[in-house]
XYZ file of C-alpha atoms in Angstrom:
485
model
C 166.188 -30.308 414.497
C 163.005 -29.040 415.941
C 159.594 -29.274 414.607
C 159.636 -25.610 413.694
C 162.906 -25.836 412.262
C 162.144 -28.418 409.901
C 158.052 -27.067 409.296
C 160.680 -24.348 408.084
C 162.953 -26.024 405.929
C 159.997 -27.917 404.180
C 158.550 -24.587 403.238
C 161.768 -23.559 402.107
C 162.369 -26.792 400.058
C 158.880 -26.977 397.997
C 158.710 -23.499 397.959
C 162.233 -23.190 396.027
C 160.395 -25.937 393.586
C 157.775 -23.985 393.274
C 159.631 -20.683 392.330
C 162.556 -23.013 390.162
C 159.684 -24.600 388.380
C 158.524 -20.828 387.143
C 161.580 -18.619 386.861
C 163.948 -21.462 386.808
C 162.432 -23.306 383.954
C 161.462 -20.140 381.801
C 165.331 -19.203 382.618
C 166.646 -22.722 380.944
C 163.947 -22.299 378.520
C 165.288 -18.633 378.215
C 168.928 -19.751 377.273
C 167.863 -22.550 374.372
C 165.113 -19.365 372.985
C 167.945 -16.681 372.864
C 170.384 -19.326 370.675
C 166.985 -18.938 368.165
C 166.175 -15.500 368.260
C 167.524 -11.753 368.397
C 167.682 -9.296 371.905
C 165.663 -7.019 369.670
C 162.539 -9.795 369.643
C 163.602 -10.900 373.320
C 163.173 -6.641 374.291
C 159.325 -6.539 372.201
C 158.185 -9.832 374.056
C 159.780 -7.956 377.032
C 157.745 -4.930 376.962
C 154.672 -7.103 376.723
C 155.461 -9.260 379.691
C 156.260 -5.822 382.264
C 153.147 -4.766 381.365
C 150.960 -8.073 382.293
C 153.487 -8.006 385.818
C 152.482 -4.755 386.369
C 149.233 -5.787 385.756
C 148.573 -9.000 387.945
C 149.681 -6.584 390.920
C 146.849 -4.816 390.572
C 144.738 -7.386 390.406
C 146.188 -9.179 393.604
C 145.194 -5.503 395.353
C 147.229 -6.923 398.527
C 144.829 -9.002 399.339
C 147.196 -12.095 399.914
C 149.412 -10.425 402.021
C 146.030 -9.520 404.587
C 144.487 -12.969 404.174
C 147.596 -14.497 405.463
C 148.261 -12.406 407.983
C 144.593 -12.609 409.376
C 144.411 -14.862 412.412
C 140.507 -16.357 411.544
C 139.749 -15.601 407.442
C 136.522 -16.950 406.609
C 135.227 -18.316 403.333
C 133.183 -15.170 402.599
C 136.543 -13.697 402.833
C 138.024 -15.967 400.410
C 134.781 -15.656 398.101
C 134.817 -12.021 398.248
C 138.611 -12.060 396.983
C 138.133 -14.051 394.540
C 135.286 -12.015 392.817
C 137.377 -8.293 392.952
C 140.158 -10.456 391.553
C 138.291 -11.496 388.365
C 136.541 -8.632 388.304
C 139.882 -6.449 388.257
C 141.588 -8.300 385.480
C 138.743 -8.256 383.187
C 138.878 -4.799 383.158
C 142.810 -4.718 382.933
C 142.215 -6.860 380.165
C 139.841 -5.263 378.010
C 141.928 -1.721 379.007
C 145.399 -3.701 377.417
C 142.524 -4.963 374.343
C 141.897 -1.039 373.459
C 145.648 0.682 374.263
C 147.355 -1.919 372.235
C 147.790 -0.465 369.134
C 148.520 3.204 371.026
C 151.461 1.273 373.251
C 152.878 -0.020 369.853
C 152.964 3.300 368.046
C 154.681 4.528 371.437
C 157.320 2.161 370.926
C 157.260 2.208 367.249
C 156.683 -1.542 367.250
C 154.202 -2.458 365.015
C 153.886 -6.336 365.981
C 153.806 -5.205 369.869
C 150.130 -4.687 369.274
C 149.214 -8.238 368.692
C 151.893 -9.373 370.979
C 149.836 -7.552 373.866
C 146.298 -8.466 373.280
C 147.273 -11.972 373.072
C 149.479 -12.622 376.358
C 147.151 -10.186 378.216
C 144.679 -12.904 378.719
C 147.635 -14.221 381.151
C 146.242 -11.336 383.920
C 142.781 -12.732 383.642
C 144.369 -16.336 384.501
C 146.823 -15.242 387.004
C 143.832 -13.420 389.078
C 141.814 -16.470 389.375
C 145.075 -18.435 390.949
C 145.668 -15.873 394.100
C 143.171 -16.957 395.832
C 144.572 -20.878 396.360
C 147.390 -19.880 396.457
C 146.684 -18.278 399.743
C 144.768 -21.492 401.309
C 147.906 -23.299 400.211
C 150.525 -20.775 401.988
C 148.268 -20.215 405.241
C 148.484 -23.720 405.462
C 151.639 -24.002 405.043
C 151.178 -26.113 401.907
C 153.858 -25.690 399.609
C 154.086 -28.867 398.102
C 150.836 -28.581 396.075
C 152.145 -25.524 394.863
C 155.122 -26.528 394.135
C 154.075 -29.829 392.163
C 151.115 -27.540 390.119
C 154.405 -24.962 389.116
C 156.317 -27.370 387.624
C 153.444 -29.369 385.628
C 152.683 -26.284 384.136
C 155.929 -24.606 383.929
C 157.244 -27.795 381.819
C 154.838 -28.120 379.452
C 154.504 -24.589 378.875
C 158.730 -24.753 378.214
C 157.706 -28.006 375.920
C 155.009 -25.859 374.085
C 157.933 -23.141 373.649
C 160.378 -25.017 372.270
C 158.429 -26.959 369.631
C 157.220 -23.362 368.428
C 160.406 -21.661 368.440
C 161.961 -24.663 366.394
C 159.077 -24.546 363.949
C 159.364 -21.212 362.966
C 156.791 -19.476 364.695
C 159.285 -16.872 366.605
C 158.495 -14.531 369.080
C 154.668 -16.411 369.551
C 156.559 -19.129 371.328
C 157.387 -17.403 374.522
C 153.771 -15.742 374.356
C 152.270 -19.347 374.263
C 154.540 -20.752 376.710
C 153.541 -18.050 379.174
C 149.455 -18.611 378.316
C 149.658 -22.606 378.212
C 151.746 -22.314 381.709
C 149.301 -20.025 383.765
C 146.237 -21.796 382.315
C 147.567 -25.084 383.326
C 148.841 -23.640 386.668
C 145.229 -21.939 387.487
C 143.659 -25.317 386.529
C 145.576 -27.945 388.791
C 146.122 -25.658 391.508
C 142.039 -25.487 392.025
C 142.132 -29.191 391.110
C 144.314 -30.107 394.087
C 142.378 -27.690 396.124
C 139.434 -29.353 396.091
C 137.123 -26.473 395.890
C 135.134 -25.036 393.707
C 135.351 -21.226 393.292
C 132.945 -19.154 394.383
C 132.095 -15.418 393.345
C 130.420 -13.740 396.496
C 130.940 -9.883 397.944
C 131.112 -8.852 401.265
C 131.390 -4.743 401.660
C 132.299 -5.412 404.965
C 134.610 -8.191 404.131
C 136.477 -5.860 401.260
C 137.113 -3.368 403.433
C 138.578 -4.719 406.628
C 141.168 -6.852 404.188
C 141.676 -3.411 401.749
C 142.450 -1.256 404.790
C 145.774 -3.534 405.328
C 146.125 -4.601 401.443
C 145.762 -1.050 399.963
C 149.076 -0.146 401.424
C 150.696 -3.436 400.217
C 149.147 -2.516 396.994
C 150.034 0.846 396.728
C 154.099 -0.171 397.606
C 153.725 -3.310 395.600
C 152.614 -1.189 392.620
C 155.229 1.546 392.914
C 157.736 -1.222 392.911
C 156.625 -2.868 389.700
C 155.666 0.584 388.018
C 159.235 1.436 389.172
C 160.815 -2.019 387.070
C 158.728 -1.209 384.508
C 159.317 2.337 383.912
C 163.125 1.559 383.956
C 162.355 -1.211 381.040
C 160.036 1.566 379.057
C 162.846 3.787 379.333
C 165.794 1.570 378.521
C 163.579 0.678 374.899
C 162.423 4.333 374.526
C 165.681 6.127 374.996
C 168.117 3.499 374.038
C 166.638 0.873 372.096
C 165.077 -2.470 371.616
C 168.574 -3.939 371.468
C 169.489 -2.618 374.453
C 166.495 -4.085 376.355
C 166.724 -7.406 375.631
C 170.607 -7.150 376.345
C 168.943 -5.481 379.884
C 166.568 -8.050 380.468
C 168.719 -11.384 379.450
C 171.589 -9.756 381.560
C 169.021 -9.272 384.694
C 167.478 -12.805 384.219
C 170.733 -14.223 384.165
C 171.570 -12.418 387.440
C 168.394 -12.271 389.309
C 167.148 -15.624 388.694
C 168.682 -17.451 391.414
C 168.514 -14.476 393.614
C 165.462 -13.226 392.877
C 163.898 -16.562 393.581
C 165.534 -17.429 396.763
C 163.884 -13.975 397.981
C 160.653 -15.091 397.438
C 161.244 -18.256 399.082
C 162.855 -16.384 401.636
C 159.699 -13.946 402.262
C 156.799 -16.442 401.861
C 158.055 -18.765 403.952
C 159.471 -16.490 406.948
C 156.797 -14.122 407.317
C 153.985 -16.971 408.475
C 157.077 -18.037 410.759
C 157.861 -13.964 411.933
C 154.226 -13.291 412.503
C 153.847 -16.430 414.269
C 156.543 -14.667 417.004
C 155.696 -10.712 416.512
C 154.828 -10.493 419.974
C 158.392 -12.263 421.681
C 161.249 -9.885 420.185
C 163.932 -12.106 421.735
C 162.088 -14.878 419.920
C 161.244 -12.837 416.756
C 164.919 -11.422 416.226
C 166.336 -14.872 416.415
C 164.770 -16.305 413.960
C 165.168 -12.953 411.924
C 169.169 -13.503 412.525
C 169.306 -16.587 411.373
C 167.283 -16.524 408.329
C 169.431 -13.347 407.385
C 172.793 -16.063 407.680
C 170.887 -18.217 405.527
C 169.878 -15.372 403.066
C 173.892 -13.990 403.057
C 175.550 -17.194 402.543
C 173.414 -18.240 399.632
C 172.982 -15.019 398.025
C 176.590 -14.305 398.023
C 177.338 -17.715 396.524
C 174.788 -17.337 393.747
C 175.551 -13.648 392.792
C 179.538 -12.836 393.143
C 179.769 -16.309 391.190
C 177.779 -15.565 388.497
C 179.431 -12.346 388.465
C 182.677 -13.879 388.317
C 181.852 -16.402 385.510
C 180.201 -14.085 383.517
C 181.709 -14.449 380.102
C 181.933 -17.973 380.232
C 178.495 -17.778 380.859
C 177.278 -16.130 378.380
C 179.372 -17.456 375.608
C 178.824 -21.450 376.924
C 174.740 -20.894 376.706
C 173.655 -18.202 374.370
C 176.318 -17.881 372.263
C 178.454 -15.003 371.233
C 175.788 -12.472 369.662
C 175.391 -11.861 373.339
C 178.626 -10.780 373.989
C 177.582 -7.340 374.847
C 175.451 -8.071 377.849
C 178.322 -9.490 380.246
C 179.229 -6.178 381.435
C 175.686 -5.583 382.637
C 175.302 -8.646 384.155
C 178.333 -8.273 386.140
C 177.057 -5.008 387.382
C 173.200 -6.256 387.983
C 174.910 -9.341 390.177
C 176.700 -6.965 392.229
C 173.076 -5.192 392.728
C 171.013 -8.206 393.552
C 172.980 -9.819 396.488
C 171.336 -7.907 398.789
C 167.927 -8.714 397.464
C 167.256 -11.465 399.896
C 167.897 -9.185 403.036
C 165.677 -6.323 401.740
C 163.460 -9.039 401.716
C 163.386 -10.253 404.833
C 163.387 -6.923 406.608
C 160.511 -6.011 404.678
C 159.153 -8.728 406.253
C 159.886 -7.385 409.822
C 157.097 -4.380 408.927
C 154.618 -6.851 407.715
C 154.599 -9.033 410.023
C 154.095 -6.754 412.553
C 151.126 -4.791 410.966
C 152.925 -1.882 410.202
C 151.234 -1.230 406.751
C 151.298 2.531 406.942
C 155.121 2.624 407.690
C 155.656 0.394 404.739
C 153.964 2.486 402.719
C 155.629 5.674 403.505
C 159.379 3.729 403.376
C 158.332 2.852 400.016
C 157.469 5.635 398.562
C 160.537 7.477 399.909
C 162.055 4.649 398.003
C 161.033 4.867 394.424
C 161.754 8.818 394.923
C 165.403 7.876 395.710
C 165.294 5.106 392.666
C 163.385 7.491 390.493
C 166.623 10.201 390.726
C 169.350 7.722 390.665
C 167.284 6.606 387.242
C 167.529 10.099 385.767
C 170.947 10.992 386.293
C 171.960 7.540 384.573
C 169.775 8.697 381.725
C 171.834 11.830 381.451
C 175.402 9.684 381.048
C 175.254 6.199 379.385
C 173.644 2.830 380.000
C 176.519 1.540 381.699
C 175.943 4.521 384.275
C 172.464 4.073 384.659
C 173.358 0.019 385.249
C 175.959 1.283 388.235
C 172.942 3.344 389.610
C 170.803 0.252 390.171
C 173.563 -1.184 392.456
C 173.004 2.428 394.582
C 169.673 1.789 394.099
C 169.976 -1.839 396.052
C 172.233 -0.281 398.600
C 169.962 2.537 399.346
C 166.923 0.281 399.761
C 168.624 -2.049 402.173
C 170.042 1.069 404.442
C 166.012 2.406 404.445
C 164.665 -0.955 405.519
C 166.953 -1.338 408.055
C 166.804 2.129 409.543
C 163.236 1.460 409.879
C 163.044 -2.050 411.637
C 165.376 -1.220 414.723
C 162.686 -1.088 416.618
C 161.301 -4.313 416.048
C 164.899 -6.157 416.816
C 165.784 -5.181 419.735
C 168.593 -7.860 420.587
C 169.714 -8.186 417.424
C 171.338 -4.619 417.170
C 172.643 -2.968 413.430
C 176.839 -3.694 414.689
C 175.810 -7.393 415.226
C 173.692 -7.096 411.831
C 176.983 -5.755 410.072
C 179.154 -8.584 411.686
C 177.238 -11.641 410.682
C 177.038 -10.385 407.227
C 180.687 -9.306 406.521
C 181.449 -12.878 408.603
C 179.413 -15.042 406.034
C 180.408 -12.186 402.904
C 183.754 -11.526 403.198
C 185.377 -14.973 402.447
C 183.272 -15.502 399.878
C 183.735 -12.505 397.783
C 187.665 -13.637 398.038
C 187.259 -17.167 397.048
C 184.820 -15.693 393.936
C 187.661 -13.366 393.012
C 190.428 -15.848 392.812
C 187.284 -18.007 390.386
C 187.556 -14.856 388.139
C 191.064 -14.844 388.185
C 191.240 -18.081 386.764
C 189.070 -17.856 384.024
C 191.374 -15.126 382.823
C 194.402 -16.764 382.827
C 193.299 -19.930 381.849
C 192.889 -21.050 378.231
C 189.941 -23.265 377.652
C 186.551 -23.832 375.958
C 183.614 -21.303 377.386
C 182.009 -24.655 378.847
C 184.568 -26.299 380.149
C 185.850 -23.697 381.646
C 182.348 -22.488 383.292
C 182.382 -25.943 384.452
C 185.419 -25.793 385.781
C 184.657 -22.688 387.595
C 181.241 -23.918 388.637
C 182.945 -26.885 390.371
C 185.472 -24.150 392.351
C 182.685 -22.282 393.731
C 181.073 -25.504 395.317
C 184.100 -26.434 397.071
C 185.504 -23.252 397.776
C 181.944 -22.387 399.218
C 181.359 -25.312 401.485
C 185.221 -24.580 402.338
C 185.326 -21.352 403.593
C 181.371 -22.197 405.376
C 182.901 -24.948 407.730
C 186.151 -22.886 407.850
C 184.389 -19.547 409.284
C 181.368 -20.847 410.456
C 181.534 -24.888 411.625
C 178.214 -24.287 413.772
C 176.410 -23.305 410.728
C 177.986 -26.006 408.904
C 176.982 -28.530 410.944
C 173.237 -27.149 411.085
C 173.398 -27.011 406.853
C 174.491 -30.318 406.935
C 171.531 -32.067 409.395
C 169.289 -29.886 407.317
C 170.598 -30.898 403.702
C 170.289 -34.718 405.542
C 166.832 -33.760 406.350
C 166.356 -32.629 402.490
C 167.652 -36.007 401.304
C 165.345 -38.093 403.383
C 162.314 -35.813 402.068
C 163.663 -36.696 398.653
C 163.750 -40.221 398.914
C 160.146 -40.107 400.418
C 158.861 -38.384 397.774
């Protein structure tokens, strides 16, 4: 394995920590809170937490996207970050303070109001950790990351589980979410060795804004996009309905969503390290999209096909009603990790503008799919965000052609059907036996569980014995970083 290959697979292995250690952990966490309390509380808390996501985007302004891609970033640069960070979420912050009790009366919620002034302190946290984080990632640090993310994100779970089996409800995942990010924010400095600094540089701001106001602006659509489908699923349907929504998409995404992020933080250093070789540049692109395929396949058509088991093993059967949407949302999110990368392709090639316009063309697309799913039923408008992936993935890829020239759309096509193909069989013959077999929920979810790791490595040295034989020296390669650690 060569040094870059294995510079790459250490990113990829502390920077999966580092995301399993946030979403991973708040998702086990997730499973023992929903045993304890209602979708209708898990939809309120849910409102609240769109709203601080939505939130930290602004404050992040795209700024870490044009600090990493900046060749020589000074500590002016880092300084003057830092300070419109702050300075952003305080204001967000005191804005969330005032339009609390307005937001609850929206939602006729009357204990959203409290529920938002609280956790909003989260956005004033979360600012002051983006700058770090971005020393950490242009160094190609992941590991102090990763280690800070899963201090925090375990005693934050701790925090939430002695509160939630004391009585105190709802409050527990707002704690958990405050004692996590403050924890997170504090170590991550700590580790960094550096005090922060509050500084502004006009000059500074603007050369990193004219690349980060696009990221922004398509970064914001996105989230204001998520967010106005979760305002609208608990303002036309009901509160009921979003927390059957949100535990149905955290059960799907999870896994997906996080290997995404992985995915994108750790190839686009690598991608912009090549922009200027395309033979180089679309290599690596083609093999990181085989990596995304084979694992996001794995993770979402088998969820998909254990489903019920799923659902009825961990939270129990007053969640019966959000298998069918989690089927659905699984078949929507395997494609996540290749919109990923080939968003990606645009960034790390400095086509901001571009990126911006494909985005916005986007959300229009998302936005009507949305309101003609409004007009039928939920289950419609859940079928809608599966065109919705689709559509995204055809736009990104109509876009980067240029920018891969030997690694043409037909050969694209193959490699995916290639790695997709056997899997979605082997996942449908894993459904079919958790219908006709009679069992308990989790015995029979482990039974399944166990079918999908051998039928995946199966069919992966069946099909592909090259790439089976690279998986393997790399998962030998993850073992002896294990035993170092």
């Amino acid at each position: 394995m060569s040094v870059q290959q294995r510079s790459f697979l250490n990113g990829v292995i502390w920077s999966f920590i580092d995301n399993f250690s946030g979403t991973g952990i708040n998702f086990v966490v997730g499973i023992l809170l929903a045993r304890q309390l209602m979708p209708e509380e898990f939809g309120l808390v849910g409102i609240a937490l769109f709203m601080v996501a939505l939130s930290i985007v602004i404050v992040e302004g795209g700024f870490s996207n044009a600090l990493i891609r900046k060749t020589e970033v000074t500590d002016l640069d880092y300084a003057t970050t830092f300070t419109i960070n702050l300075s952003t979420a305080v204001g967000i912050y005191l804005l969330f303070y005032i339009s609390a009790p307005w937001v609850a009366t929206f939602y006729r919620l009357p204990d959203l109001e409290a529920v938002i002034r609280t956790i909003g302190v989260v956005i004033i946290i979360a600012g002051c950790a983006i700058v770090p984080k971005v020393r950490f990632t242009k160094n190609f640090d992941f590991r102090s990351q990763a280690l800070a993310s899963l201090i925090s994100s375990t005693t934050g779970a701790a925090v939430a589980l002695y509160m939630v089996y004391h009585g105190y409800g709802i409050w527990s995942m707002v704690f958990q979410q405050i004692v996590r990010q403050t924890l997170y924010t504090t170590l991550i400095w700590g580790m960094l060795r550096i005090w922060p600094r509050l500084a502004y540089s006009a000059a500074s701001a603007r050369a990193l804004f004219s690349f980060g106001s696009r990221l922004l602006i398509c970064a914001f659509l996105d989230n204001l996009y998520n967010n106005l489908l979760y305002s609208v699923i608990g303002k036309v349907y009901s509160p009921r309905q979003l927390g059957l929504y949100t535990r149905a998409e955290q059960f799907s995404s999870t896994l997906s969503v996080n290997f995404t992020s992985v995915m994108q933080r750790v190839s686009l250093p690598r991608l912009a390290q090549h922009k200027e070789d395309a033979e180089a540049f679309s290599e690596i692109f083609r093999r990181q999209l085989r990596f995304a395929i084979l694992f996001s396949t794995t993770l979402c058509l088998g969820t998909c096909a254990m489903a019920d088991h799923l659902v009825l093993a961990l939270i129990g059967e007053h969640w019966l009603e959000a298998i069918l949407p989690l089927r659905i949302l699984c078949l929507a999110a395997i494609v996540q990790p290749l919109i990923g990368l080939h968003q990606n392709v645009l960034q790390a090639h400095g086509c901001s503008q571009l990126y911006l316009r494909l985005e916005i063309g986007k959300k229009i697309f998302a936005v009507s799919i949305v309101v003609l799913g409004l007009w039928t039923s939920f289950h419609i408008l859940l079928w809608g965000m599966v065109v919705i992936a689709l559509g995204f993935l055809w736009a990104n890829h109509r876009f980067n052609r240029r920018y891969l020239p030997t690694y043409p759309p037909l050969l694209q096509l193959r490699d995916v059907v290639e790695v997709m193909l056997p899997l979605a069989l082997w996942c449908v013959f894993i459904y079919a036996v958790g219908q006709f077999l009679t069992a308990p929920a989790g015995a029979m979810l482990l039974f399944q569980s166990i079918l999908l790791l051998i039928g995946t490595l199966g069919v992966f040295r069946l099909f592909h014995p090259e790439d089976f034989h690279r998986l393997s020296e790399r998962l030998r390669y993850l073992r002896h970083r294990i035993r170092r650690l």
